[in-house]
Structures are given as structure tokens and as C-alpha cells.
Amino acid sequence: MNWFSLSARRWEQITQLLSVLCLCLFLVVSCVNLPQTNTPASDSGNGRITIGTTQKPRTLDPSDAYELASLWLVYNMSDRLYTYESGNTVIKPQLATTLPQVSQDGLTYTIPLRQGIVFHDGTPFNAEAMAFSIRRFIENKGKPAFLLGDVVESAKATGEYELTIKLKKPFAAFPALLAFSGVCPVSPKAYEIGEGKFNPNNFIGTGPYKLAKFGPDSLRFDVFEQYWGEKPANNGINVQILSSGVNLYNAFRKKAVDVAYLSMDPDQIRSLEASAKKGAWQAIPNQGNVVSYLVINRNQKPVDNSAVRQAIAAMINRPLLYERVLYGQAEALYSLIPTAFNDYQPVFKEQYGDGNIQKAKELLTKAGFSKDNPAKVEVWYPSSSPTRSLAAIVLKALAKKTMDGIFQFEVNTVESTTAFKNIAKGLYPTFLLDWYPDFLDADNYIQPFLACDKGSSEKGCEDGGSQSQGSFYYSQQMNQLIDKQRQEQNPEARKKIFAEIQDILARDVPYVPLWQSKDYVFAQTGISGVQLDPTQNLIYKNIKK
């Protein structure tokens, strides 16, 4: 049954109204005066590149950096033991010379290191410096400390250029953790180990750039002449931090920045992309690994009924949703694991499809719901997110137009800080959320969502990943499968475990995956080498004009 054709005129009216409102707002905000930049693109005629962004860093200390605004700056001034091959999520050595040698019990990782490398302050890099940096990452107890602290027992130099790391328990995804932007070596002469002993306004690592200036609205990176690897294609980087997406949009249009990345609204991106097609500048889309999803609380009625959760999964029409909400600036997602991973299985497409209204009605009718006894579900979203606001509105309209009153979405919003405190308390039946991965392995899209340290089938999860995410999902079988994939070193055997996990995910429906991001970078004509790494970091060293 093609439900969309039944209400095409009304959808068209709604779309036209939204378009007019967006256009009016867009014309108003586009006329905002552009603030003066400290490092305009005209100053970069000497081969320096000016990058515009709205991402304001909280810190440059890698042991405390956990936001993208900080991590992408740390990334470009540092190296890690491992990094990613261009265009995919496959790990390759960087400061290490080979992939780790793993003991038979999966607990000991032995890593040989490159020689002849120095830090920005001239201090030699060796295994002791790397072990110092890992211990500092854990013991200083910054925001990302748990990433290594939960799994690493010890990190020691077992030779001048040999590092040995012992784990508390087997963890097959560990090499991906070592590619996290913040797990980079820092000079032992410039940093201290100790809880809270951070150095937020400086950075001394081994990377291709050294920090020359860190101001409130701009940074300057100079080329590190003693860098061990391939030298940058430019003569340095100026980072200009704009106060809003509107100002970033205008700064790029007026050529005050060479490259614009993060963050603009979908309508601004659509406008720049349209002009790029006419040759005004370059629009460079990149497949992202950020996933958007609907979390469903199994402890709240009526979504405590698996039939209601399955009906929601069947009713949702992903292509329609991201076209109307994101103007196509996304990709439909049918699992919590993104499509970039070999472990991805489109289980929600296989089991429910998109806009499968007949299946949704059958599930609800069989569960005892009707026009006189409808399933009413609250869908919540953070008030700071216009994208998720529109997604909630579209979901509500979709249910109203197609479900004949058997199912209804009721839209509610809450301030972001309050929302993230209350999600783990179980206050919301459903909530629209995004997930930014900590590291690039399928485990990071499964364990934080589905694992539960303490719980029961009756009460759900009382402590663990699914409780903190707000679904309160509990399954002893799922817990066992998650532990099993974490111990499995064989990629093909691990893939089969992930396939089983995803099948259970689609059956139990504690979450409904919606879309995965598509990230846009905009560059002026004459700029080349613009590329993102798989963790959505803009790679500075390849950019040139």
C-alpha cells in the first residue's frame, strides 16, 4: 500500500510552509554582519591555510579531551601508535612499526616502536615516553580516562623501543582504542602524572604541527621542521573559530576562510552545495560514522510491549525522514553499526522494511490496540537540536497520516542538560539521540547500548550501558555474546557473533536506528587535499593551495 500517495497534497503543503519559514529565517540571519577575523584568508597567501569552524575547544590536553572540538586539534598536532587507512576503518601502524603481537590468552600486547622521533620540545620519543603518556591518560582521570582505564592493567617499556601493555581482560578491539586521538604521546618533560594535573592551553607532541598560538577565537599551527614523517603540503594552519553556523556560512561565502567544517545547519549546507555545483567553490561530502536513533525504554508503557516496539520499527520510513529533515544529507541506517564496518547487517530493513504500515497495524492489533484503545507513545528530543525537533514532528505526522488512530506519537522537548541527566533515570518512553563513537570498532556501537552489568528480565537493566542510554534493555544472551566478541581475535568468527547480536537487536527493538551522518567540508576553488579521517577529523597536513 503506497500511503504517501494518499496524502501527497497535504505533505506538499506542509513542506512548502516549512520551506518558506526556513527561507525567511535564512534570509534574515544571512544578513548578520560578519565579524572581523583575526586570521583572514588573505593572510594565508604565503601557503598557510585558514580553516573556519564553530567548534570551540575546551582543552588541548589529550588526557582530558573528549569533545570533537578538542580532539581534532589534538589529532593534527600528534601521532598515535595506530591510525586508519585512508577511506576506511582498517588499522595500520603509525608510531608502532607493526600491528601488536598478542599473547595466546589475549591479555598481553607487545608493540615495537619507531626510532629517531623527537617531541616538539626536542625530547626523544621512546617506549618509556609512550608508557608515561598511557599511564597519564588513565591516572590523571580526565573525561576519556575510562577508555583505557577500564581495560588496561599496566603499560611498561620492555625495551628502549618496545612497549608492553597488559589488559585486565581480553578485548579484541583494543588496537582501535590505541588509535583514539587522545591516546598520543606527550613530552614527559612538559607534562605530569597525577589526578587533575592537566595542561589545557598547550600541546607538545610528535606530530607534523606544533602549537604557535591558542587564543579564545583562533589558533595557529606552525610546521614542525623535525617531524619524522611526510611534511605537510602547506606552510601552516590558521584556525578561526566563529560564534555560529550563520557566521561560518557567511565567512566562507565572503572567502574569509579557505576551508569550512563544522557546524552549519542543513539549509546552509544545501545552499553552499547548490553554489558548488555552479563552480563557486567545492563541496566535499564524506560518509560519517555518527548514528542517529530512537531509544525505547522497555520499562515504560506501552513500549514495554515488544509488539509496540516492533510496530514503531515497521512504521518508520527512513528515506522519507532524512529527506524531509536533512535534505538528503544522510544515509538510511538499518543497524546500530554503521555501513562502513564489515560487521554491518541491515537487519531492520530485512525484518521490517520502511513504512511497512500493514505490518505495524497487524502487530498492534494482535497486541490488543485499536482506534478505541490506541498505543500512545511520547517521543522526546533535546531542545537544542532543530534537526531532532523536525524529526519528531515528521514522526508524529507520519503516524497520524498512516496508522488510522491505532498508534499516536506525542512530541515533547526538554533542555539538553536536563535530558542527559534524566535519560538514565528512565523518565522518557522514547528519545531521539545521536551517538559519536569513542573508537572505530563495531563493539563501540554495541556494548555501550546493549550490555548490562546488573539487571533481570523483570526489572530490566539496573546498571550498565543500556541503563545509561535509557533503554534499560536486559538480555543474558546478549551479555554473553558481547563478552564473546570481545574475546574473539579471529575477524571472521567475530563477524558471525556480531551478526547474531544484530538479529537479536532487531527482534527485541530496544533502539530503532534511523540514519548515519554525511559530513560536508567546503573549500574554496584552488584548494586541494581536503579529506576527513574515519573519525571525522579534518586532516590538515594534506591541504594545499
Short mmCIF file of C-alpha atoms in Angstrom, two decimals, residues 89-524:
data_model
loop_
_atom_site.label_atom_id
_atom_site.label_comp_id
_atom_site.label_asym_id
_atom_site.label_seq_id
_atom_site.Cartn_x
_atom_site.Cartn_y
_atom_site.Cartn_z
CA THR A 89 38.33 1.79 9.28
CA VAL A 90 41.26 -0.62 8.89
CA ILE A 91 44.01 -0.07 11.47
CA LYS A 92 47.62 0.48 10.36
CA PRO A 93 50.83 1.30 12.30
CA GLN A 94 51.92 4.91 12.81
CA LEU A 95 54.37 5.24 15.72
CA ALA A 96 54.33 1.46 16.01
CA THR A 97 56.22 -0.43 13.33
CA THR A 98 53.82 -3.38 13.15
CA LEU A 99 50.44 -4.48 14.49
CA PRO A 100 50.64 -5.74 18.09
CA GLN A 101 51.84 -9.19 18.98
CA VAL A 102 49.06 -10.62 21.16
CA SER A 103 49.59 -13.36 23.73
CA GLN A 104 47.57 -16.54 23.49
CA ASP A 105 45.35 -15.53 26.41
CA GLY A 106 44.61 -12.17 24.72
CA LEU A 107 45.93 -10.17 27.68
CA THR A 108 49.42 -9.03 26.65
CA TYR A 109 50.14 -6.73 23.69
CA THR A 110 53.76 -6.24 22.63
CA ILE A 111 54.35 -3.27 20.33
CA PRO A 112 57.65 -2.34 18.62
CA LEU A 113 58.13 1.42 18.09
CA ARG A 114 59.75 3.68 15.51
CA GLN A 115 63.14 5.18 16.29
CA GLY A 116 64.60 8.63 15.64
CA ILE A 117 61.48 10.61 16.60
CA VAL A 118 61.51 13.73 18.81
CA PHE A 119 58.82 15.76 20.55
CA HIS A 120 58.16 19.41 19.72
CA ASP A 121 60.44 20.39 22.63
CA GLY A 122 63.31 18.19 21.38
CA THR A 123 62.79 15.37 23.90
CA PRO A 124 63.41 11.93 22.33
CA PHE A 125 60.41 9.66 21.83
CA ASN A 126 60.81 6.08 23.06
CA ALA A 127 58.87 3.31 24.78
CA GLU A 128 59.20 4.95 28.19
CA ALA A 129 57.65 8.18 26.85
CA MET A 130 54.76 6.21 25.33
CA ALA A 131 54.21 4.25 28.56
CA PHE A 132 54.30 7.54 30.51
CA SER A 133 51.62 9.01 28.20
CA ILE A 134 49.33 5.98 28.56
CA ARG A 135 49.67 5.96 32.34
CA ARG A 136 48.99 9.70 32.41
CA PHE A 137 45.87 9.23 30.22
CA ILE A 138 44.50 6.82 32.82
CA GLU A 139 45.78 8.23 36.12
CA ASN A 140 45.01 11.92 35.50
CA LYS A 141 41.34 10.87 35.40
CA GLY A 142 40.23 13.19 32.62
CA LYS A 143 36.97 12.78 30.71
CA PRO A 144 38.18 9.95 28.41
CA ALA A 145 40.26 8.12 31.08
CA PHE A 146 37.76 5.25 31.28
CA LEU A 147 38.51 4.24 27.68
CA LEU A 148 41.87 2.79 28.73
CA GLY A 149 41.29 2.65 32.49
CA ASP A 150 38.54 0.04 32.14
CA VAL A 151 40.73 -2.36 30.16
CA VAL A 152 44.45 -1.62 30.77
CA GLU A 153 46.22 -3.23 33.73
CA SER A 154 49.68 -1.80 33.01
CA ALA A 155 51.84 -0.14 30.34
CA LYS A 156 55.61 -0.59 30.54
CA ALA A 157 58.73 -0.14 28.44
CA THR A 158 60.22 -3.62 27.99
CA GLY A 159 62.97 -2.24 25.75
CA GLU A 160 64.04 1.18 24.58
CA TYR A 161 61.66 0.86 21.62
CA GLU A 162 59.36 -1.91 22.82
CA LEU A 163 56.10 -1.26 24.67
CA THR A 164 54.19 -3.96 26.54
CA ILE A 165 50.59 -3.41 27.59
CA LYS A 166 48.71 -5.85 29.81
CA LEU A 167 44.92 -5.89 29.86
CA LYS A 168 42.56 -6.66 32.72
CA LYS A 169 40.54 -8.90 30.42
CA PRO A 170 40.65 -9.81 26.72
CA PHE A 171 39.43 -7.08 24.38
CA ALA A 172 39.71 -7.72 20.65
CA ALA A 173 39.03 -4.07 19.76
CA PHE A 174 42.00 -2.81 21.77
CA PRO A 175 44.13 -1.69 18.77
CA ALA A 176 41.26 0.60 17.73
CA LEU A 177 41.42 2.19 21.20
CA LEU A 178 45.10 2.92 20.60
CA ALA A 179 44.06 4.91 17.50
CA PHE A 180 41.85 7.24 19.58
CA SER A 181 43.03 10.83 19.02
CA GLY A 182 43.81 11.41 22.70
CA VAL A 183 45.96 8.28 23.13
CA CYS A 184 49.01 10.06 21.76
CA PRO A 185 52.48 10.53 23.26
CA VAL A 186 53.25 13.81 25.04
CA SER A 187 56.64 15.01 26.20
CA PRO A 188 57.46 13.69 29.70
CA LYS A 189 59.36 16.93 30.32
CA ALA A 190 56.26 19.08 29.73
CA TYR A 191 53.54 17.05 31.48
CA GLU A 192 52.87 15.47 34.87
CA ILE A 193 51.08 12.37 36.06
CA GLY A 194 48.51 12.99 38.77
CA GLU A 195 44.76 13.34 39.09
CA GLY A 196 43.62 16.67 37.65
CA LYS A 197 47.13 17.74 36.58
CA PHE A 198 46.17 18.95 33.12
CA ASN A 199 47.85 21.33 30.69
CA PRO A 200 44.82 22.69 28.79
CA ASN A 201 46.42 25.62 26.93
CA ASN A 202 49.46 23.96 25.43
CA PHE A 203 50.40 20.87 23.45
CA ILE A 204 53.78 19.20 22.98
CA GLY A 205 53.64 16.01 20.97
CA THR A 206 55.37 14.42 17.98
CA GLY A 207 53.00 15.44 15.15
CA PRO A 208 53.53 17.42 11.92
CA TYR A 209 52.43 20.72 13.51
CA LYS A 210 53.41 22.47 16.72
CA LEU A 211 51.17 24.92 18.52
CA ALA A 212 52.18 28.56 17.94
CA LYS A 213 49.08 30.32 19.34
CA PHE A 214 46.00 29.36 21.31
CA GLY A 215 43.57 32.27 21.60
CA PRO A 216 39.88 32.48 22.50
CA ASP A 217 38.76 32.61 18.86
CA SER A 218 41.80 31.48 16.87
CA LEU A 219 44.71 29.05 16.84
CA ARG A 220 47.91 28.98 14.84
CA PHE A 221 49.75 25.79 13.92
CA ASP A 222 53.27 26.01 12.51
CA VAL A 223 55.00 23.20 10.64
CA PHE A 224 57.27 21.09 12.88
CA GLU A 225 60.52 21.03 10.92
CA GLN A 226 61.87 17.95 12.75
CA TYR A 227 58.81 15.85 12.01
CA TRP A 228 59.76 12.25 11.29
CA GLY A 229 57.14 11.61 8.62
CA GLU A 230 55.99 13.26 5.41
CA LYS A 231 56.00 17.03 5.77
CA PRO A 232 52.72 18.99 5.44
CA ALA A 233 51.70 20.18 1.97
CA ASN A 234 51.10 23.69 3.39
CA ASN A 235 53.17 26.19 5.38
CA GLY A 236 50.93 26.12 8.43
CA ILE A 237 47.33 26.34 9.59
CA ASN A 238 45.23 29.19 10.98
CA VAL A 239 42.05 28.01 12.73
CA GLN A 240 39.33 30.64 13.01
CA ILE A 241 36.51 29.92 15.48
CA LEU A 242 33.20 31.54 14.52
CA SER A 243 30.40 32.06 17.02
CA SER A 244 27.63 30.42 14.95
CA GLY A 245 26.84 28.41 11.85
CA VAL A 246 25.47 31.58 10.25
CA ASN A 247 28.78 33.38 10.73
CA LEU A 248 30.71 30.39 9.42
CA TYR A 249 28.42 30.28 6.38
CA ASN A 250 28.96 33.98 5.71
CA ALA A 251 32.72 33.80 6.37
CA PHE A 252 33.08 31.09 3.77
CA ARG A 253 30.89 32.84 1.20
CA LYS A 254 32.96 36.01 1.61
CA LYS A 255 36.18 33.96 1.28
CA ALA A 256 37.40 34.92 4.75
CA VAL A 257 38.29 31.24 5.26
CA ASP A 258 39.77 28.71 2.85
CA VAL A 259 38.00 25.67 4.32
CA ALA A 260 34.77 25.46 6.36
CA TYR A 261 33.98 22.42 8.51
CA LEU A 262 31.57 22.01 11.43
CA SER A 263 28.95 23.13 12.02
CA MET A 264 26.23 24.51 9.78
CA ASP A 265 22.53 23.76 9.59
CA PRO A 266 21.14 21.59 6.77
CA ASP A 267 19.68 24.60 4.92
CA GLN A 268 23.05 26.37 4.92
CA ILE A 269 24.77 23.23 3.69
CA ARG A 270 22.16 22.86 0.95
CA SER A 271 22.75 26.45 -0.17
CA LEU A 272 26.55 26.06 -0.31
CA GLU A 273 26.21 22.73 -2.08
CA ALA A 274 23.97 24.28 -4.75
CA SER A 275 26.52 27.04 -5.38
CA ALA A 276 29.32 24.46 -5.54
CA LYS A 277 27.53 22.75 -8.42
CA LYS A 278 27.79 26.06 -10.29
CA GLY A 279 31.54 26.25 -9.68
CA ALA A 280 31.57 28.88 -6.91
CA TRP A 281 33.56 26.59 -4.56
CA GLN A 282 33.96 22.93 -3.68
CA ALA A 283 31.53 20.80 -1.65
CA ILE A 284 33.20 17.64 -0.36
CA PRO A 285 30.78 15.11 1.18
CA ASN A 286 32.12 12.38 3.44
CA GLN A 287 30.41 9.31 4.81
CA GLY A 288 30.17 9.77 8.57
CA ASN A 289 30.11 7.27 11.41
CA VAL A 290 27.77 9.22 13.71
CA VAL A 291 24.47 7.36 14.09
CA SER A 292 21.04 8.80 14.93
CA TYR A 293 18.48 6.55 16.59
CA LEU A 294 15.33 6.35 18.66
CA VAL A 295 15.92 4.87 22.12
CA ILE A 296 12.94 2.95 23.55
CA ASN A 297 12.53 2.48 27.30
CA ARG A 298 11.33 -1.09 27.95
CA ASN A 299 10.17 -0.09 31.46
CA GLN A 300 7.54 2.42 30.26
CA LYS A 301 4.09 1.62 28.90
CA PRO A 302 3.08 0.94 26.20
CA VAL A 303 6.60 0.34 24.81
CA ASP A 304 7.21 -2.32 27.46
CA ASN A 305 5.29 -4.46 24.96
CA SER A 306 7.69 -5.81 22.32
CA ALA A 307 4.88 -5.69 19.71
CA VAL A 308 4.65 -1.90 20.11
CA ARG A 309 8.42 -1.54 19.71
CA GLN A 310 8.33 -3.72 16.61
CA ALA A 311 5.41 -1.71 15.21
CA ILE A 312 7.41 1.51 15.58
CA ALA A 313 10.31 -0.13 13.72
CA ALA A 314 7.96 -1.19 10.92
CA MET A 315 6.14 2.15 10.65
CA ILE A 316 9.22 4.40 10.33
CA ASN A 317 10.13 5.39 6.78
CA ARG A 318 13.83 6.29 6.82
CA PRO A 319 14.26 7.71 3.29
CA LEU A 320 11.27 9.99 3.82
CA LEU A 321 12.54 11.01 7.25
CA TYR A 322 16.03 12.07 6.23
CA GLU A 323 14.86 13.72 3.02
CA ARG A 324 12.41 15.91 4.91
CA VAL A 325 14.64 16.54 7.92
CA LEU A 326 18.15 16.62 6.43
CA TYR A 327 17.53 17.34 2.73
CA GLY A 328 19.23 14.05 1.87
CA GLN A 329 22.38 14.90 3.86
CA ALA A 330 22.41 11.46 5.49
CA GLU A 331 22.17 7.77 4.73
CA ALA A 332 19.43 5.41 5.89
CA LEU A 333 20.67 3.07 8.64
CA TYR A 334 19.29 -0.37 9.46
CA SER A 335 21.50 -1.32 12.40
CA LEU A 336 23.30 0.45 15.20
CA ILE A 337 26.58 -0.50 13.48
CA PRO A 338 27.31 1.90 10.57
CA THR A 339 27.71 0.71 7.00
CA ALA A 340 31.46 1.48 6.97
CA PHE A 341 32.10 -1.64 9.05
CA ASN A 342 32.24 -5.15 7.58
CA ASP A 343 30.17 -6.27 10.56
CA TYR A 344 27.14 -4.21 9.45
CA GLN A 345 23.98 -6.19 8.74
CA PRO A 346 20.81 -4.35 7.54
CA VAL A 347 18.64 -6.30 9.96
CA PHE A 348 15.90 -3.69 10.38
CA LYS A 349 15.44 -3.48 6.60
CA GLU A 350 15.25 -7.25 6.36
CA GLN A 351 12.78 -7.66 9.24
CA TYR A 352 10.65 -4.50 8.91
CA GLY A 353 11.48 -2.53 5.76
CA ASP A 354 10.48 1.14 5.58
CA GLY A 355 6.97 2.45 6.10
CA ASN A 356 5.57 -1.06 6.46
CA ILE A 357 2.22 0.19 7.72
CA GLN A 358 0.38 -3.08 7.25
CA LYS A 359 2.88 -4.95 9.43
CA ALA A 360 2.75 -2.21 12.07
CA LYS A 361 -1.06 -2.38 12.23
CA GLU A 362 -1.05 -6.18 12.42
CA LEU A 363 1.41 -6.14 15.32
CA LEU A 364 -0.60 -3.56 17.25
CA THR A 365 -3.96 -5.20 16.57
CA LYS A 366 -2.66 -8.56 17.72
CA ALA A 367 -1.38 -6.88 20.91
CA GLY A 368 -4.90 -5.57 21.65
CA PHE A 369 -4.66 -1.98 20.42
CA SER A 370 -7.34 -0.30 18.29
CA LYS A 371 -8.81 3.10 17.39
CA ASP A 372 -10.71 3.00 20.68
CA ASN A 373 -7.62 1.83 22.57
CA PRO A 374 -4.66 3.38 20.75
CA ALA A 375 -1.00 2.95 21.64
CA LYS A 376 0.11 6.46 22.64
CA VAL A 377 3.86 6.97 22.83
CA GLU A 378 5.73 10.10 23.88
CA VAL A 379 8.75 10.94 21.73
CA TRP A 380 11.21 13.35 23.38
CA TYR A 381 14.12 15.32 21.96
CA PRO A 382 16.68 17.86 23.30
CA SER A 383 15.52 21.45 22.81
CA SER A 384 18.93 22.48 21.43
CA SER A 385 18.56 20.27 18.34
CA PRO A 386 16.46 21.72 15.50
CA THR A 387 17.19 18.59 13.43
CA ARG A 388 15.71 16.24 16.01
CA SER A 389 12.84 18.68 16.58
CA LEU A 390 11.87 18.38 12.94
CA ALA A 391 12.42 14.60 13.04
CA ALA A 392 9.95 14.34 15.94
CA ILE A 393 7.39 16.44 14.05
CA VAL A 394 7.74 14.27 10.95
CA LEU A 395 7.38 11.08 13.01
CA LYS A 396 4.21 12.41 14.63
CA ALA A 397 2.75 13.40 11.24
CA LEU A 398 3.73 10.04 9.76
CA ALA A 399 1.84 8.17 12.49
CA LYS A 400 -1.19 10.42 12.19
CA LYS A 401 -1.43 10.05 8.39
CA THR A 402 -0.88 6.32 8.19
CA MET A 403 -1.88 4.47 11.35
CA ASP A 404 -5.66 5.19 11.38
CA GLY A 405 -5.58 6.19 15.04
CA ILE A 406 -4.24 2.85 16.30
CA PHE A 407 -0.86 4.42 17.11
CA GLN A 408 -0.03 8.02 18.08
CA PHE A 409 3.23 9.85 18.72
CA GLU A 410 3.10 12.73 21.21
CA VAL A 411 6.02 15.17 20.86
CA ASN A 412 7.80 16.64 23.88
CA THR A 413 11.05 18.53 24.36
CA VAL A 414 13.40 19.15 27.27
CA GLU A 415 16.53 21.22 27.84
CA SER A 416 19.64 19.25 26.85
CA THR A 417 21.47 19.21 30.19
CA THR A 418 18.32 18.07 31.99
CA ALA A 419 17.66 15.44 29.32
CA PHE A 420 21.02 13.75 29.62
CA LYS A 421 20.69 13.62 33.41
CA ASN A 422 17.21 12.11 33.25
CA ILE A 423 17.62 9.59 30.42
CA ALA A 424 19.48 7.20 32.72
CA LYS A 425 16.72 7.64 35.33
CA GLY A 426 14.13 6.22 32.92
CA LEU A 427 11.88 9.28 32.66
CA TYR A 428 11.32 9.13 28.89
CA PRO A 429 9.43 6.40 26.95
CA THR A 430 11.38 7.23 23.76
CA PHE A 431 14.10 9.74 22.96
CA LEU A 432 15.84 10.88 19.77
CA LEU A 433 19.62 10.76 20.16
CA ASP A 434 22.93 10.79 18.28
CA TRP A 435 25.98 8.61 19.02
CA TYR A 436 29.51 9.83 18.37
CA PRO A 437 31.84 6.82 18.61
CA ASP A 438 34.77 6.81 21.03
CA PHE A 439 36.74 4.48 18.77
CA LEU A 440 36.10 2.82 15.45
CA ASP A 441 35.14 -0.74 16.10
CA ALA A 442 31.72 -2.36 15.91
CA ASP A 443 31.98 -3.04 19.65
CA ASN A 444 31.61 0.69 20.36
CA TYR A 445 28.16 0.67 18.71
CA ILE A 446 27.03 -2.45 20.57
CA GLN A 447 28.50 -2.71 24.08
CA PRO A 448 27.52 0.82 25.27
CA PHE A 449 23.93 0.24 24.06
CA LEU A 450 23.15 -3.38 24.89
CA ALA A 451 25.43 -4.54 27.71
CA CYS A 452 24.11 -4.67 31.27
CA ASP A 453 26.27 -5.31 34.36
CA LYS A 454 23.33 -5.75 36.72
CA GLY A 455 19.71 -6.48 35.88
CA SER A 456 16.94 -9.01 35.37
CA SER A 457 14.24 -9.89 32.86
CA GLU A 458 11.62 -8.48 35.24
CA LYS A 459 13.24 -5.13 36.11
CA GLY A 460 15.45 -4.61 33.07
CA CYS A 461 18.93 -3.14 33.37
CA GLU A 462 19.73 -1.51 36.71
CA ASP A 463 23.38 -0.71 35.97
CA GLY A 464 25.27 -0.76 32.68
CA GLY A 465 25.36 0.56 29.15
CA SER A 466 21.70 0.11 28.27
CA GLN A 467 20.62 1.77 31.53
CA SER A 468 22.80 4.83 30.85
CA GLN A 469 21.40 5.01 27.30
CA GLY A 470 17.83 4.96 28.58
CA SER A 471 16.56 1.70 27.07
CA PHE A 472 17.06 -0.41 30.24
CA TYR A 473 17.45 -3.43 27.96
CA TYR A 474 18.48 -6.67 29.63
CA SER A 475 19.34 -9.96 27.97
CA GLN A 476 21.67 -12.54 29.44
CA GLN A 477 22.17 -13.98 25.95
CA MET A 478 23.19 -10.55 24.69
CA ASN A 479 25.65 -10.08 27.56
CA GLN A 480 27.26 -13.42 26.75
CA LEU A 481 27.55 -12.59 23.04
CA ILE A 482 29.12 -9.19 23.78
CA ASP A 483 31.73 -10.81 26.04
CA LYS A 484 32.34 -13.47 23.40
CA GLN A 485 33.04 -10.99 20.58
CA ARG A 486 35.34 -9.00 22.88
CA GLN A 487 37.48 -12.10 23.41
CA GLU A 488 37.44 -13.34 19.81
CA GLN A 489 40.61 -12.42 17.87
CA ASN A 490 39.54 -14.01 14.56
CA PRO A 491 37.77 -11.32 12.46
CA GLU A 492 35.51 -13.75 10.59
CA ALA A 493 34.42 -15.53 13.77
CA ARG A 494 33.82 -12.15 15.41
CA LYS A 495 31.71 -11.04 12.43
CA LYS A 496 29.41 -14.04 12.92
CA ILE A 497 28.91 -13.07 16.56
CA PHE A 498 28.03 -9.51 15.55
CA ALA A 499 25.53 -10.90 13.03
CA GLU A 500 23.80 -12.82 15.83
CA ILE A 501 23.83 -9.73 18.05
CA GLN A 502 22.20 -7.63 15.34
CA ASP A 503 19.50 -10.24 14.74
CA ILE A 504 18.57 -10.08 18.43
CA LEU A 505 18.67 -6.27 18.32
CA ALA A 506 16.08 -6.26 15.51
CA ARG A 507 13.91 -8.78 17.32
CA ASP A 508 13.89 -7.06 20.72
CA VAL A 509 13.98 -3.43 19.41
CA PRO A 510 15.43 -1.52 22.36
CA TYR A 511 16.52 1.04 19.75
CA VAL A 512 15.43 1.93 16.22
CA PRO A 513 18.36 3.07 14.04
CA LEU A 514 17.36 5.99 11.79
CA TRP A 515 20.28 7.44 9.82
CA GLN A 516 24.03 7.86 9.79
CA SER A 517 25.65 11.20 9.15
CA LYS A 518 27.07 12.60 5.97
CA ASP A 519 29.68 15.25 6.79
CA TYR A 520 30.34 18.14 4.43
CA VAL A 521 33.56 20.09 4.10
CA PHE A 522 33.57 23.19 1.90
CA ALA A 523 36.73 24.52 0.26
CA GLN A 524 37.42 27.50 -1.96
#
